[in-house]
CSV table of C-alpha atoms in Angstrom, one decimal:
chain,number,residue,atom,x,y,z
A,1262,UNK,CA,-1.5,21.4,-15.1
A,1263,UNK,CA,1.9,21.8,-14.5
A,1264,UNK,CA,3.9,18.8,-13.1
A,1265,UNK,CA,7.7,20.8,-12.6
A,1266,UNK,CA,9.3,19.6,-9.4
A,1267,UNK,CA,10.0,22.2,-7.1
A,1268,UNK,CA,13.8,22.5,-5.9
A,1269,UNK,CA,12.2,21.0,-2.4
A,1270,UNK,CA,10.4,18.4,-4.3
A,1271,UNK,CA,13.6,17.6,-6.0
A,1272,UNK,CA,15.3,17.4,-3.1
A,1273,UNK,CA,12.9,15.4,-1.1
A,1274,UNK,CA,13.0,13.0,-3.8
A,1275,UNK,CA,16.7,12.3,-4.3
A,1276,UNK,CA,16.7,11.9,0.1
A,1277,UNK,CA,14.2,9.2,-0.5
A,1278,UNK,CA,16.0,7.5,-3.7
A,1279,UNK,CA,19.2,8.1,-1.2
A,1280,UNK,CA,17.5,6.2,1.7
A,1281,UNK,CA,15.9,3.4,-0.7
A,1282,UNK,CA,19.6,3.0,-2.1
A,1283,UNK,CA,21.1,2.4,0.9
A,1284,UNK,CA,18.9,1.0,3.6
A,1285,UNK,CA,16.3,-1.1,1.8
A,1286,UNK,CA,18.2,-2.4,-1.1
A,1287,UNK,CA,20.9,-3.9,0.3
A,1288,UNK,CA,19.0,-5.8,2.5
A,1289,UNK,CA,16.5,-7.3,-0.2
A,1290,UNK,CA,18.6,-10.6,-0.8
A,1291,UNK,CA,18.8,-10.9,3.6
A,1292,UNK,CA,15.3,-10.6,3.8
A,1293,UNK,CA,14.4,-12.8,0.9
A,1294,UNK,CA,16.5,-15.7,2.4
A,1295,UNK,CA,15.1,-15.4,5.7
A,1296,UNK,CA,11.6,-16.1,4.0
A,1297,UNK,CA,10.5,-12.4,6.0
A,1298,UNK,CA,11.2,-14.0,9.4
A,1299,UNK,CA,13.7,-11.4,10.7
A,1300,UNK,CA,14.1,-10.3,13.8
A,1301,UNK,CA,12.4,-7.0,15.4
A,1302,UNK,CA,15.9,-5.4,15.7
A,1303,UNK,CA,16.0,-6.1,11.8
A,1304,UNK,CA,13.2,-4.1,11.0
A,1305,UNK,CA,14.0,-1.5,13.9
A,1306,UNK,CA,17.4,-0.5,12.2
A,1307,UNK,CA,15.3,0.8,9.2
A,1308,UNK,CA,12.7,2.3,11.1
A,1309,UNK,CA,15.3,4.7,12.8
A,1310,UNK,CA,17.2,4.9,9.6
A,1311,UNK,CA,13.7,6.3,8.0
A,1312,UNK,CA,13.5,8.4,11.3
A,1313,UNK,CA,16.6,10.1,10.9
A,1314,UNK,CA,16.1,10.6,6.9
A,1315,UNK,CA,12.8,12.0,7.6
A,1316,UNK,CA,10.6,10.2,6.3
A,1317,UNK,CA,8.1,8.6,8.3
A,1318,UNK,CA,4.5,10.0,8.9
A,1319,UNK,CA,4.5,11.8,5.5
A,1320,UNK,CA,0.7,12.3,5.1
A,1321,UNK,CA,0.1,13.8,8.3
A,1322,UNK,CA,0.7,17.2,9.1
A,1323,UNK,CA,3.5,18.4,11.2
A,1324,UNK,CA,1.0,19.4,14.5
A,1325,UNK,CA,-0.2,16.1,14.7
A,1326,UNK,CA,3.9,14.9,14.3
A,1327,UNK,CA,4.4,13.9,10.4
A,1328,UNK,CA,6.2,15.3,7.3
A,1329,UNK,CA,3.2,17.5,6.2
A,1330,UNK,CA,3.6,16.2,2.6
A,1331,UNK,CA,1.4,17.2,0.1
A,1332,UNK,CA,0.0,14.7,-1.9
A,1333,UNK,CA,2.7,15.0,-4.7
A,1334,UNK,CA,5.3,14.7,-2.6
A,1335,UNK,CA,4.0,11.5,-0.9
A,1336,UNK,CA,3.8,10.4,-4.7
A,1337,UNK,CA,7.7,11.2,-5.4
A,1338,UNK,CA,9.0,9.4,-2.1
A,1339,UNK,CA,6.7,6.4,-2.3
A,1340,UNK,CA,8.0,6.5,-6.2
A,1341,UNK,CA,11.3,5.6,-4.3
A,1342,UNK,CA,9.6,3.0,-2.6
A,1343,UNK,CA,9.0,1.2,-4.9
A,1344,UNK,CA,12.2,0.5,-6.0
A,1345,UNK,CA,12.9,-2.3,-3.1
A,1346,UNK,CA,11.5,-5.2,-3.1
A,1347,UNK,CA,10.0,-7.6,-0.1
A,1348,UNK,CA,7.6,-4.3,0.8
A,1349,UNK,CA,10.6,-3.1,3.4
A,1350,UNK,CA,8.8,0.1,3.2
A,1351,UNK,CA,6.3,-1.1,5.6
A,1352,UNK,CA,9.0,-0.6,8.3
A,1353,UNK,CA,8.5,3.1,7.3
A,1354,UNK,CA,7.1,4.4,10.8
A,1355,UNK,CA,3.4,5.7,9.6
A,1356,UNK,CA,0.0,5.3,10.1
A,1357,UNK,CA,-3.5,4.8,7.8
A,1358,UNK,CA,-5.1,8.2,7.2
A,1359,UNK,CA,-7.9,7.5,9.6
A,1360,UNK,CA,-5.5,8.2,12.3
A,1361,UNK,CA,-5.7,11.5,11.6
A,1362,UNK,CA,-9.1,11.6,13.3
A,1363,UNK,CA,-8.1,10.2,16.7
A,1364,UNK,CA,-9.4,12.5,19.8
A,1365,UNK,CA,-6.4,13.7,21.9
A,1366,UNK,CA,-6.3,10.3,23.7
A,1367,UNK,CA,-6.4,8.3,21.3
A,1368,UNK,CA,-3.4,10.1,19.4
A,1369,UNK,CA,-1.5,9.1,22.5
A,1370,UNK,CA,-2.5,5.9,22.4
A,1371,UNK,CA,-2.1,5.0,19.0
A,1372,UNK,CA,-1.2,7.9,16.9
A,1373,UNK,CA,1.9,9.3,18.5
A,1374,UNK,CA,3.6,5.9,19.0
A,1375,UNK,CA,3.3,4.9,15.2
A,1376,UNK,CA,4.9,7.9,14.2
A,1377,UNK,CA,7.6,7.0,16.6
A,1378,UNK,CA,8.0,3.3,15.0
A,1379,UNK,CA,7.1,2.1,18.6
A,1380,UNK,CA,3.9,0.6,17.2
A,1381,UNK,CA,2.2,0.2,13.9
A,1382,UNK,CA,-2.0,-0.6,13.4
A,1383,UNK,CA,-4.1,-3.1,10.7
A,1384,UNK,CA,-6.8,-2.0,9.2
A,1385,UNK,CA,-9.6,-5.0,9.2
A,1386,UNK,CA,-12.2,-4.5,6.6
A,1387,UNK,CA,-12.5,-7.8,4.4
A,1388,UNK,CA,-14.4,-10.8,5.8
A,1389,UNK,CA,-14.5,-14.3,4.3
A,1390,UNK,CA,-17.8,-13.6,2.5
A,1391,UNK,CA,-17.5,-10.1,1.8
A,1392,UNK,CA,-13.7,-8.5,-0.3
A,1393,UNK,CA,-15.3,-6.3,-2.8
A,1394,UNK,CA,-18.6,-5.5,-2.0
A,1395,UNK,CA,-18.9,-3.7,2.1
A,1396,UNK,CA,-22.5,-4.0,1.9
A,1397,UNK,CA,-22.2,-8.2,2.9
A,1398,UNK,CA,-20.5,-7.2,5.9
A,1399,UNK,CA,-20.8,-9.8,8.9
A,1400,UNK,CA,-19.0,-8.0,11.6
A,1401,UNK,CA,-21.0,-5.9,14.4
A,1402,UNK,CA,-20.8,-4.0,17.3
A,1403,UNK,CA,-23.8,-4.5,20.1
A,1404,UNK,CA,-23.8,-1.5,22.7
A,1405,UNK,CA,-24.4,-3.4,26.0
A,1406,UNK,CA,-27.0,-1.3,27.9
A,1407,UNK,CA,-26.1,-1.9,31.3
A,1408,UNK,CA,-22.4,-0.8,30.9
A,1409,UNK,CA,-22.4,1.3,28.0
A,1410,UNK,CA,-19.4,-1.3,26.5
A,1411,UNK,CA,-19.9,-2.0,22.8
A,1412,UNK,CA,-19.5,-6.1,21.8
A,1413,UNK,CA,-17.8,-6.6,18.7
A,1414,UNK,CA,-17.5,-9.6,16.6
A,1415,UNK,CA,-16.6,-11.1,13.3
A,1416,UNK,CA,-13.9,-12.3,11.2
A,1417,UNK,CA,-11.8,-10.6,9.4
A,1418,UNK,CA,-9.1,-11.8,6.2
A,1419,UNK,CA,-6.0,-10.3,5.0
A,1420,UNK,CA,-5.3,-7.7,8.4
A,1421,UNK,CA,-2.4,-6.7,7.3
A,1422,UNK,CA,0.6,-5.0,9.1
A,1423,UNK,CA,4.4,-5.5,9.9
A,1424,UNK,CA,6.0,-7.0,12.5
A,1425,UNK,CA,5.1,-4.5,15.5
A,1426,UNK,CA,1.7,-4.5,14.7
A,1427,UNK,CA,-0.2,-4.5,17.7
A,1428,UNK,CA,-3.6,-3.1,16.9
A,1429,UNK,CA,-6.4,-2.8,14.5
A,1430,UNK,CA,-8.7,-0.6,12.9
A,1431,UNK,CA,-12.1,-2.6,13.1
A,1432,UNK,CA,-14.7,-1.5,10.1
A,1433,UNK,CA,-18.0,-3.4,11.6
A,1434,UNK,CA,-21.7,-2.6,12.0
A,1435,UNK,CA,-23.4,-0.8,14.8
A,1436,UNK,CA,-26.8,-2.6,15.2
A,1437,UNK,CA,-28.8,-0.1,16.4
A,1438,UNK,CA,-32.6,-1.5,16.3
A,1439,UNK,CA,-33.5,-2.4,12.8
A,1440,UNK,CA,-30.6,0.1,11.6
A,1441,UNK,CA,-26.4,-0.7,10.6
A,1442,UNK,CA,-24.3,2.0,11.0
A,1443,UNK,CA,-20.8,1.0,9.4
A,1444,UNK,CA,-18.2,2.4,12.0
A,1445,UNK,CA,-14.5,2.3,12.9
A,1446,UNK,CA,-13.1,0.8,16.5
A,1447,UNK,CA,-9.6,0.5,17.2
A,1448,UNK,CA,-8.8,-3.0,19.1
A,1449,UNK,CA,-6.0,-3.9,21.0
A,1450,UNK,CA,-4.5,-7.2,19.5
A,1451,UNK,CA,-4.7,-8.2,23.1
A,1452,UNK,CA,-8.0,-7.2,24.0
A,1453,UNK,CA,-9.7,-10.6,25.6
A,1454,UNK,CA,-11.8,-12.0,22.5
A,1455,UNK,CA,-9.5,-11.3,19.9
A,1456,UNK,CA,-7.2,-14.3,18.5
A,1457,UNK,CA,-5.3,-15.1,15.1
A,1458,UNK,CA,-7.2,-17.9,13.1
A,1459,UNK,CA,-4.7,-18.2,11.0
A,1460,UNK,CA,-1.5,-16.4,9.6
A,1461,UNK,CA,-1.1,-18.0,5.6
A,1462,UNK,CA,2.0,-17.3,3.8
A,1463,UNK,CA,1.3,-15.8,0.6
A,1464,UNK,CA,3.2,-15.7,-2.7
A,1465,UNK,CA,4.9,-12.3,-2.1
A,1466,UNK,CA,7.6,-12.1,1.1
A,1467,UNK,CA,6.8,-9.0,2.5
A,1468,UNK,CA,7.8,-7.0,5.6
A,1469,UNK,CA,3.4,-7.3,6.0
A,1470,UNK,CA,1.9,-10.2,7.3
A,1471,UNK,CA,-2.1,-11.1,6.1
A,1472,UNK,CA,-3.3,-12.9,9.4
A,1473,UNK,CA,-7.0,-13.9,9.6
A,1474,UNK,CA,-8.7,-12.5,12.9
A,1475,UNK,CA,-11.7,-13.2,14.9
A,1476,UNK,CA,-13.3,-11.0,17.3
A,1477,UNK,CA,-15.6,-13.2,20.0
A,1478,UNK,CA,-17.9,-10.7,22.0
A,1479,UNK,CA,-14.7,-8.2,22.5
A,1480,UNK,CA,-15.5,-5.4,24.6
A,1481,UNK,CA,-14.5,-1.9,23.9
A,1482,UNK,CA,-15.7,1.3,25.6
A,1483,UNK,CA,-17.6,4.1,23.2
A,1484,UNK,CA,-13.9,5.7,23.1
A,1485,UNK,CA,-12.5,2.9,20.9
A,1486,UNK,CA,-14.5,4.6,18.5
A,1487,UNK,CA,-12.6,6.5,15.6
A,1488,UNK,CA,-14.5,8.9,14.4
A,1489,UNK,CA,-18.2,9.1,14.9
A,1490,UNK,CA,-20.8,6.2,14.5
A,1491,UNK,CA,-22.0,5.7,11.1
A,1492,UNK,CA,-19.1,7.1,9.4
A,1493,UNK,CA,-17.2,4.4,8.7
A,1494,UNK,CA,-17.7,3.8,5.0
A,1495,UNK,CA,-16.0,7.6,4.3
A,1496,UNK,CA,-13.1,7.4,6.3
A,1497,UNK,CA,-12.1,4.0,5.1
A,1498,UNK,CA,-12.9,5.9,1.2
A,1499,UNK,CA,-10.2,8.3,2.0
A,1500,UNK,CA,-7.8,6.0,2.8
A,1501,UNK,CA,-9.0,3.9,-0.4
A,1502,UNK,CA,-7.9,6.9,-2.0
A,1503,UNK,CA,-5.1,7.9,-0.7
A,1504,UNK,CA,-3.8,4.4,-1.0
A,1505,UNK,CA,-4.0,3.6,-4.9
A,1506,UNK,CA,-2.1,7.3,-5.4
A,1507,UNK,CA,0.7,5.3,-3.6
A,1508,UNK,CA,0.3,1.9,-5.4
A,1509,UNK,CA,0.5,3.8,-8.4
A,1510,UNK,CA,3.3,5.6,-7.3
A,1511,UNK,CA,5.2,2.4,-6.4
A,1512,UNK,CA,4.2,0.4,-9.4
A,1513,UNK,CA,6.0,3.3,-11.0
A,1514,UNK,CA,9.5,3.2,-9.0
A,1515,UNK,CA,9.1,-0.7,-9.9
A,1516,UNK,CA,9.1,-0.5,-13.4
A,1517,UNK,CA,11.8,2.1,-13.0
A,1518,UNK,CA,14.3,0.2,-11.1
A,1519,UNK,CA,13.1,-3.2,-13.7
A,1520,UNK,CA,14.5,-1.4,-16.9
A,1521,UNK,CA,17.0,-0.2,-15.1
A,1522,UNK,CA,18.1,-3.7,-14.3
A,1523,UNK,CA,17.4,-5.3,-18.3
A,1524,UNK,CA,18.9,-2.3,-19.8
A,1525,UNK,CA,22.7,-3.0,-17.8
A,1526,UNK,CA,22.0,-6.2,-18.2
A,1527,UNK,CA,21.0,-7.0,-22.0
A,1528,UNK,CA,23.3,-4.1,-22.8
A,1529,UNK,CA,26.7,-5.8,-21.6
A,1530,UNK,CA,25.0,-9.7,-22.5
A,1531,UNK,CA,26.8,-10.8,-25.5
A,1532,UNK,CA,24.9,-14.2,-27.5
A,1533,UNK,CA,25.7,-15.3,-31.3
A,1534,UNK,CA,28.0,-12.1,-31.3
A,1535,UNK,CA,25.8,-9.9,-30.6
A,1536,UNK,CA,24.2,-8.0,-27.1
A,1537,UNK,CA,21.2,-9.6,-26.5
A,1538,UNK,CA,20.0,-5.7,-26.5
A,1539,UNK,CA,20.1,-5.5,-30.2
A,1540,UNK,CA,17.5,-8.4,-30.6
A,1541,UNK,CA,14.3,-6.7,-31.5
A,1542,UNK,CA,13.1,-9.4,-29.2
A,1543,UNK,CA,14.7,-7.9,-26.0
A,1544,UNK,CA,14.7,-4.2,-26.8
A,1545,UNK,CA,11.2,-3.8,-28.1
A,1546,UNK,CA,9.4,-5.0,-25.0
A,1547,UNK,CA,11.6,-3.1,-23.1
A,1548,UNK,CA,10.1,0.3,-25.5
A,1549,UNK,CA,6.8,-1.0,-24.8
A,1550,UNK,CA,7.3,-0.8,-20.8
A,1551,UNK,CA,9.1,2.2,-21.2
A,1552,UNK,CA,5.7,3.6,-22.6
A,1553,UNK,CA,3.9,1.8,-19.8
A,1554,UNK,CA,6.0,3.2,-16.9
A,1555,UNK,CA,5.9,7.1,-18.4
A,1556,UNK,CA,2.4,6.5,-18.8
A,1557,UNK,CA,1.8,5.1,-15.0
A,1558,UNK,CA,3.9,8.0,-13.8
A,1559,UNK,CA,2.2,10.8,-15.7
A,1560,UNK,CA,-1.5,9.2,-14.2
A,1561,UNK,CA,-0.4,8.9,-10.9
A,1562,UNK,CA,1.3,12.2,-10.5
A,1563,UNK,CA,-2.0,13.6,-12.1
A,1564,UNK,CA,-4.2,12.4,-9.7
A,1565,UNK,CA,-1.4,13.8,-6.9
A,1566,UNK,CA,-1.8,17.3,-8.7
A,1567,UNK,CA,-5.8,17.5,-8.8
A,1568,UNK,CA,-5.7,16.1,-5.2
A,1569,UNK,CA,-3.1,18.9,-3.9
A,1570,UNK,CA,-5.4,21.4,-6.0
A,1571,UNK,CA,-8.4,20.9,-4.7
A,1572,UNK,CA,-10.3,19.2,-7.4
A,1573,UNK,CA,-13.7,17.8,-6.9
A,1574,UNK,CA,-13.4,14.5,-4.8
A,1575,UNK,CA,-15.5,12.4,-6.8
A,1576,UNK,CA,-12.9,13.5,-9.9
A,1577,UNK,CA,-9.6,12.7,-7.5
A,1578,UNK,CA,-11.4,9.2,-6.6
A,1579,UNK,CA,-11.7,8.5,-10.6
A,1580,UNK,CA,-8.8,9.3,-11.6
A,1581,UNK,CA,-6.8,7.1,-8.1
A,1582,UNK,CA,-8.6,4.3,-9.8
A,1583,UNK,CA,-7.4,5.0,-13.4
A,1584,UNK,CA,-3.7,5.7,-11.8
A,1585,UNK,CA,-3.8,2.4,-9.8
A,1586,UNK,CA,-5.6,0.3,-12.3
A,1587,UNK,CA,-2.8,0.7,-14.9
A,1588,UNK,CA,-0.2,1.0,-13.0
A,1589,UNK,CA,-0.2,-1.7,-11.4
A,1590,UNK,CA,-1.4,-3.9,-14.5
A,1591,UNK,CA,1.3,-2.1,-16.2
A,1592,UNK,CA,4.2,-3.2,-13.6
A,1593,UNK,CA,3.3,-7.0,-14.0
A,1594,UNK,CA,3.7,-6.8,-17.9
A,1595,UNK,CA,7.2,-4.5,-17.3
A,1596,UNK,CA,8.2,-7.8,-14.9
A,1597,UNK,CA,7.2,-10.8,-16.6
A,1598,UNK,CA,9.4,-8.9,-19.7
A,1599,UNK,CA,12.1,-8.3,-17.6
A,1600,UNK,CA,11.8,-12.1,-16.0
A,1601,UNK,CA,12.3,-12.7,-20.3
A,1602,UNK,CA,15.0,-10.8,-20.4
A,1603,UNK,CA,17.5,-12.6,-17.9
A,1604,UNK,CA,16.3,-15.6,-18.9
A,1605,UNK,CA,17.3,-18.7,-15.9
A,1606,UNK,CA,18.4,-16.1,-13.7
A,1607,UNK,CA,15.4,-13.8,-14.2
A,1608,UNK,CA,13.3,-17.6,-12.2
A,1609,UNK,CA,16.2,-17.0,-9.3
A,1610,UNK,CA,14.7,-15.2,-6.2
A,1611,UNK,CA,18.3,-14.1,-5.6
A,1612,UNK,CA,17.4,-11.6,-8.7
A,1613,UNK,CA,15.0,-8.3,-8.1
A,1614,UNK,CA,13.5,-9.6,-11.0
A,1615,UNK,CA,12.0,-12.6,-10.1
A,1616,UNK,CA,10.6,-10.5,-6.7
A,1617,UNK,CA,9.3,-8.0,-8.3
A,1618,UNK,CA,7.1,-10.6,-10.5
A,1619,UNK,CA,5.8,-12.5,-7.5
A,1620,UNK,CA,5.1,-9.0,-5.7
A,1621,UNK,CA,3.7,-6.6,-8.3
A,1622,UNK,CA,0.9,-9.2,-8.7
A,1623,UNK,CA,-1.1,-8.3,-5.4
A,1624,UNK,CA,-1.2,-4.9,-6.8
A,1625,UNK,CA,-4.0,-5.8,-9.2
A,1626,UNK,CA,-6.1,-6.8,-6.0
A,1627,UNK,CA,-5.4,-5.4,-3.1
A,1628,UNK,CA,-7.4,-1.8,-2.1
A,1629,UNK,CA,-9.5,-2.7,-4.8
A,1630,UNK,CA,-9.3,-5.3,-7.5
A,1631,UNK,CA,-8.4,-4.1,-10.9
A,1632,UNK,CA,-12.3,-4.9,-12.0
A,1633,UNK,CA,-13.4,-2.8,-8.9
A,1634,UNK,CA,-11.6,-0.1,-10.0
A,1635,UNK,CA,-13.0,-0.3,-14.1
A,1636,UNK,CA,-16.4,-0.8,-12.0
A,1637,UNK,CA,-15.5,3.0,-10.5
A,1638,UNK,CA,-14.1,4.5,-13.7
A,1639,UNK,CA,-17.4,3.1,-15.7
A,1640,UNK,CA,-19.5,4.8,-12.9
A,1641,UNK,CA,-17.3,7.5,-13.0
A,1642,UNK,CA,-17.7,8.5,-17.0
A,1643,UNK,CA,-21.4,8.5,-17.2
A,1644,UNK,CA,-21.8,10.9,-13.6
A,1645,UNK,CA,-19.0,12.7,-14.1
A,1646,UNK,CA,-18.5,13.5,-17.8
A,1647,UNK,CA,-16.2,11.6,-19.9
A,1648,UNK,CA,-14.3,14.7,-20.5
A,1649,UNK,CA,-13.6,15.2,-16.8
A,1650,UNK,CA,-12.4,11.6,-16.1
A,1651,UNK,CA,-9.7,11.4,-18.9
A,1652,UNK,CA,-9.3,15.3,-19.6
């Protein structure tokens, strides 16, 4: 395996650092203030800013309008990512993966427009009763025989999407006699039936939003569906996927940008005579994140590599889980040491530190909890060979 960044690699990832530098970090402090309530133009300076850098749509490939990024070079930019707090990537113009299997139409419809930051889609899996386990879904779709419309309903938790999100991606059940066939719709937000139950603030401020939806006998024709019936539980897998390469990745450019920040500081913080750096107390946590944040790189850039290289999927699933589940347990520990580090100021949200420790916590829970993902590393080690998973 050989992880040497390619002089394109290298450059895409100092353009990224560049554009984290000076479009999303100097508004962290704005957008903290404003408790996340900014105004659309807000958010639509950085989408064009991300437009003009090139880097929006980086998963797709460039015939259906995106970057055409490989796996490891999603990995380096959203590396870079991670290095702002309040989740401003999300003004990113992109798309979830599933997009990628929208028929001509639908690409138009949806597709086409998120690449262009004119609209961004949710993707609504997780109902009240059922977060881990898909098997308790609630939510169905009943195909009306007389018109050939399909009814959804349910609830769904946690739909989350910035602030021109205007659409979802509806993981439900197609009762078809005694069977259910787990299948994607996409759904207007303002398709008749559909309405916000409630919009809770969380303890992160991101550019997301986590509103709670209900569907009430919404009607969609058969071309809402994305992708075919029954296929639901694979697409949503990819994207599963796909998705803890990235939290790794930005659990990564976290922990980066936190020692960064407790190095300057504890190196130029003078107490009893002394910088506070030279207190075993300060500097050997700091070596011990150091260790965790080489370590979360190494796994996640791994997991890019097998991915790009056309490993076996089953191995590239494993080893997303192993990437996301330290990583992102990794990040927290890095920020509650570096909360230690600046002491009073490290509890003041006007610090990246104090962000960064509210923040880096929903990456131990969301696309899968940290114990969902041991659950699929377990698995993982007795199918797959123990040698394969950690080899």
């Amino acid at each position: 395996m050989d992880l040497t960044l390619t002089a394109d690699q290298l450059a895409l990832q100092a353009r990224a650092a560049a554009f984290v530098r000076d479009e999303l970090q100097p508004r962290e402090a704005e957008f903290e203030r404003a408790g996340g309530q900014v105004p659309r133009a807000w958010g639509d300076a950085i989408r064009r800013a991300a437009i003009a850098a090139g880097l929006h749509g980086g998963s797709f490939p460039t015939a259906l309008g995106g970057q055409g990024w490989t796996v490891m070079e999603q990995v380096l930019v959203h590396e870079q990512f991670g290095r702002s707090t309040g989740g401003l990537w999300s003004f990113v113009p992109g798309a979830y993966n599933a997009l990628i299997h929208c028929t001509p139409e639908q690409r138009a419809r949806y597709l086409d427009p998120c690449l262009r930051g004119e609209r961004s889609g949710s993707y609504a899996i997780t109902e009240d009763g059922a977060g881990s386990d898909a098997r308790a879904l609630r939510a169905t779709a009943v195909r009306d025989a007389a018109t050939g419309e399909y009814v959804l309903s349910g609830e769904k938790w946690f739909v989350t999407g910035p602030d021109d999100t205007d659409f979802m991606i509806f993981h439900c059940l197609v009762v078809d006699g005694d069977r259910r066939l787990p299948t994607l719709f996409l759904v207007d937000y303002d398709t008749p039936g559909v309405s916000i139950a409630h919009d809770p603030d969380y303890m992160h401020t991101f550019a997301d939003r986590h509103p709670q939806f209900v569907l009430d006998g919404v009607r969609v024709t058969a071309d809402a569906i994305l992708g075919a019936v029954g296929e639901a539980d694979e697409l949503t897998n990819e994207w599963f996927v796909e998705e803890r390469i990235h939290i790794g990745a930005r659990c990564s450019g976290a922990m980066e940008r936190l020692l960064n920040l407790a190095v300057e500081w504890a190196t130029e913080r003078v107490q009893f005579g002394e910088r506070i750096y030279d207190f075993q107390g300060v500097a050997f946590p700091l070596a011990d994140s150091a260790a965790d944040a080489s370590a979360a790189r190494l796994l996640t850039r791994e997991a890019a590599w097998l991915a790009d290289s056309g490993a076996d999927p089953k191995v590239v699933h494993a080893k997303a889980s192993l990437a996301k589940l330290f990583a992102s347990e990794a990040a927290f520990r890095c920020a509650d040491r570096v909360v230690q580090v600046f002491g009073g100021r490290g509890y003041m949200r006007e610090f990246a530190a104090e962000r960064f420790f509210r923040e880096l916590r929903v990456d131990r829970i969301w696309e899968g909890t940290s114990e969902i993902q041991r659950v699929i590393i377990a698995r993982a080690l007795e199918r797959r060979g123990v040698s394969r998973v950690v080899g």
